[in-house]
């Protein structure tokens, strides 16, 4: 149980285009989803937190107009990287928290974004 | 302040030896800690967790030790196997803050197991 999927697993796009990454909780309802970014050989950095049906809360230094987050249902959150540039190339990972107050987060497999 | 990863230290061990991976956390208010394993190109995988009212917790081949006095966490892996080779992250959680349950990740340690 508690499986989180991400789609796509890997995407290559041209500079200036927008890319949407989906995060789904497959067998549970996730009231809260988190988006992380990870550069090579570095740790995970939290980008934003979103609750279903409300606006995402962004961490300091993360541009909300650049990284659009939508948490439309209890099983789906999307991250859209708008007008992507090569410096946005990174590994994006989502996690989901289970409804009911459990503090455990379940992580997706990650999405590798390469902007040319 | 928050734990921020600046570099990735490496621990090299022989297969069959015990491994100890250390982590210093930053927030004395953190009351829940998790160890994750991350293989190349994959998302973090939960290993074991511990709450601040405990100082030791054991799982299968793994043990987590928590020293709140010095804000230190360790992960011990018994009889390390080649499949244990990965990057290991500790993460701290301060509970619900503004309604959200944030995890702050440590810098990570690469474990390399040699036959």
XYZ file of C-alpha atoms in Angstrom:
231
model
C 0.000 0.000 0.000
C 0.849 3.727 0.055
C 2.207 3.938 -3.467
C 2.920 7.250 -5.125
C 3.517 7.534 -8.853
C 4.900 10.319 -10.990
C 4.504 10.972 -14.668
C 6.508 11.389 -16.732
C 9.590 9.733 -15.281
C 11.806 11.619 -17.665
C 11.209 14.650 -19.893
C 13.364 16.686 -22.216
C 12.075 20.015 -23.429
C 13.232 23.127 -25.206
C 13.967 26.312 -23.365
C 10.887 28.512 -23.048
C 8.339 25.706 -23.017
C 6.246 24.602 -20.056
C 6.307 21.146 -18.562
C 3.685 19.501 -16.367
C 4.574 16.763 -13.898
C 1.865 14.663 -12.277
C 1.981 13.102 -8.839
C -0.633 10.530 -7.912
C -1.383 8.595 -4.756
C -2.533 5.240 -6.077
C -4.131 3.530 -3.123
C -4.741 6.200 -0.529
C -6.058 9.702 -0.184
C -3.414 12.354 0.246
C -4.620 15.523 1.899
C -1.163 17.031 1.633
C 1.386 16.707 -1.125
C 4.920 18.028 -1.203
C 7.206 18.896 -4.094
C 10.962 18.620 -3.805
C 13.820 19.432 -6.096
C 17.122 17.619 -6.100
C 20.294 18.586 -7.921
C 22.970 15.952 -8.655
C 24.775 14.743 -5.538
C 22.689 17.061 -3.383
C 19.915 16.695 -0.878
C 16.200 17.121 -1.407
C 15.023 20.693 -1.103
C 11.362 21.308 -0.333
C 9.785 23.602 -2.911
C 6.183 23.769 -1.814
C 3.435 22.147 0.163
C -0.131 21.864 -1.012
C -3.363 20.818 0.550
C -6.196 19.569 -1.605
C -8.450 22.390 -2.674
C -6.269 25.230 -1.444
C -3.323 27.250 -2.673
C 0.159 25.853 -2.295
C 2.565 27.231 0.281
C 5.946 27.916 -1.286
C 9.299 27.821 0.454
C 11.415 30.915 0.549
C 13.160 31.532 -2.748
C 10.793 29.416 -4.834
C 8.901 31.434 -7.441
C 5.227 30.558 -7.346
C 4.640 31.937 -10.833
C 7.459 29.789 -12.152
C 6.417 26.576 -10.448
C 2.654 26.277 -10.593
C 1.133 23.712 -8.293
C -2.395 22.415 -8.497
C -3.824 19.931 -6.022
C -7.226 19.354 -7.545
C -8.119 16.092 -5.852
C -7.073 13.882 -2.960
C -5.089 11.687 -5.318
C -3.516 14.119 -7.783
C -1.164 17.064 -7.611
C 0.561 18.654 -10.585
C 3.676 20.780 -10.834
C 4.043 22.910 -13.942
C 7.426 24.408 -14.688
C 6.604 27.448 -16.787
C 8.935 28.908 -19.395
C 11.581 26.380 -18.489
C 15.257 27.270 -18.749
C 18.366 25.059 -18.542
C 18.860 26.006 -14.885
C 15.481 24.373 -14.146
C 16.943 21.023 -15.152
C 16.727 18.869 -12.064
C 15.162 15.820 -10.443
C 11.687 16.660 -9.147
C 10.193 14.421 -6.489
C 6.765 14.520 -4.913
C 5.566 12.991 -1.688
C 2.154 12.518 -0.181
C 0.914 12.581 3.363
C -1.893 10.334 4.417
C -5.137 11.830 5.650
C -5.673 11.337 9.362
C -2.604 12.967 10.835
C 0.057 10.339 10.199
C 3.404 12.044 9.835
C 4.852 9.634 7.349
C 5.345 10.798 3.774
C 5.390 8.470 0.812
C 7.648 9.453 -2.034
C 7.195 9.147 -5.749
C 9.938 7.805 -8.034
C 10.909 11.245 -9.277
C 10.888 13.014 -12.642
C 14.101 13.923 -14.406
C 13.666 17.225 -16.266
C 16.237 18.286 -18.816
C 15.820 21.674 -20.468
C 17.852 22.183 -23.620
C 18.416 27.263 10.948
C 17.542 24.401 8.647
C 19.730 21.488 7.629
C 20.986 22.117 4.133
C 22.945 19.679 2.019
C 26.238 21.174 0.873
C 28.241 18.079 -0.020
C 27.872 14.299 -0.119
C 30.303 12.392 2.100
C 30.986 8.759 1.314
C 31.252 5.800 3.653
C 33.021 2.783 2.197
C 32.587 -0.587 3.907
C 33.315 -4.204 3.210
C 30.444 -6.556 2.601
C 29.438 -8.157 5.872
C 30.689 -5.325 8.050
C 28.412 -3.102 10.076
C 27.819 0.436 8.819
C 27.111 3.526 10.861
C 25.809 6.626 9.152
C 25.581 9.814 11.156
C 23.412 12.870 10.902
C 23.318 16.135 12.817
C 19.963 17.843 12.841
C 19.435 21.503 13.438
C 16.092 22.139 15.076
C 15.788 21.289 18.751
C 12.010 21.380 18.328
C 12.076 18.465 15.871
C 10.263 15.513 17.356
C 10.121 12.974 14.541
C 12.990 11.663 12.471
C 13.188 9.404 9.473
C 15.955 7.672 7.571
C 15.569 7.273 3.825
C 17.537 5.302 1.272
C 17.823 6.670 -2.243
C 19.172 4.683 -5.153
C 20.364 6.429 -8.267
C 17.517 7.910 -10.308
C 14.844 6.883 -7.810
C 12.793 8.506 -5.094
C 13.617 8.136 -1.387
C 12.622 4.874 0.235
C 11.563 4.795 3.891
C 13.882 2.766 6.118
C 13.014 3.507 9.720
C 11.673 6.300 11.874
C 11.901 7.354 15.486
C 10.028 9.772 17.677
C 11.738 12.061 20.139
C 10.390 10.181 23.153
C 12.651 7.279 22.208
C 16.419 7.003 21.915
C 16.649 3.741 20.018
C 14.546 1.808 17.590
C 15.331 -1.390 15.777
C 14.163 -2.780 12.502
C 15.305 -5.581 10.319
C 19.116 -5.226 10.170
C 18.801 -1.520 10.950
C 18.891 0.442 14.175
C 18.343 4.154 14.636
C 19.809 5.970 17.617
C 18.703 9.422 18.685
C 20.676 11.719 20.981
C 18.598 14.811 21.586
C 21.204 16.380 23.842
C 23.606 16.854 20.965
C 20.991 16.738 18.200
C 22.490 13.669 16.613
C 20.935 10.774 14.774
C 22.610 7.618 13.534
C 21.648 4.689 11.368
C 23.330 1.374 11.947
C 23.141 -1.296 9.283
C 24.180 -4.775 10.337
C 25.958 -7.150 7.973
C 26.009 -4.642 5.138
C 25.234 -6.084 1.708
C 25.971 -4.812 -1.807
C 22.283 -4.006 -2.166
C 22.651 -1.494 0.650
C 24.799 0.716 -1.588
C 22.870 3.971 -1.975
C 22.619 7.476 -0.591
C 21.117 7.711 2.870
C 19.306 10.794 4.114
C 18.045 11.659 7.528
C 15.029 13.924 7.735
C 13.616 15.873 10.652
C 10.084 16.992 11.255
C 8.908 19.604 13.700
C 5.301 18.627 13.562
C 2.554 20.630 12.031
C 3.639 24.131 11.209
C 1.019 26.356 9.723
C -1.045 23.278 9.073
C 1.648 21.392 7.161
C 3.943 18.554 8.093
C 7.314 19.576 6.635
C 10.373 17.376 6.400
C 13.836 18.905 6.315
C 16.454 16.653 4.786
C 20.067 16.340 5.831
C 22.979 16.445 3.412
C 23.041 12.714 2.763
C 25.770 10.092 2.938
C 26.741 7.783 0.127
C 27.283 4.213 1.296
C 29.556 2.157 -0.941
C 29.711 -1.558 -0.148
C 32.694 -3.446 -1.528
C 32.766 -7.231 -1.944
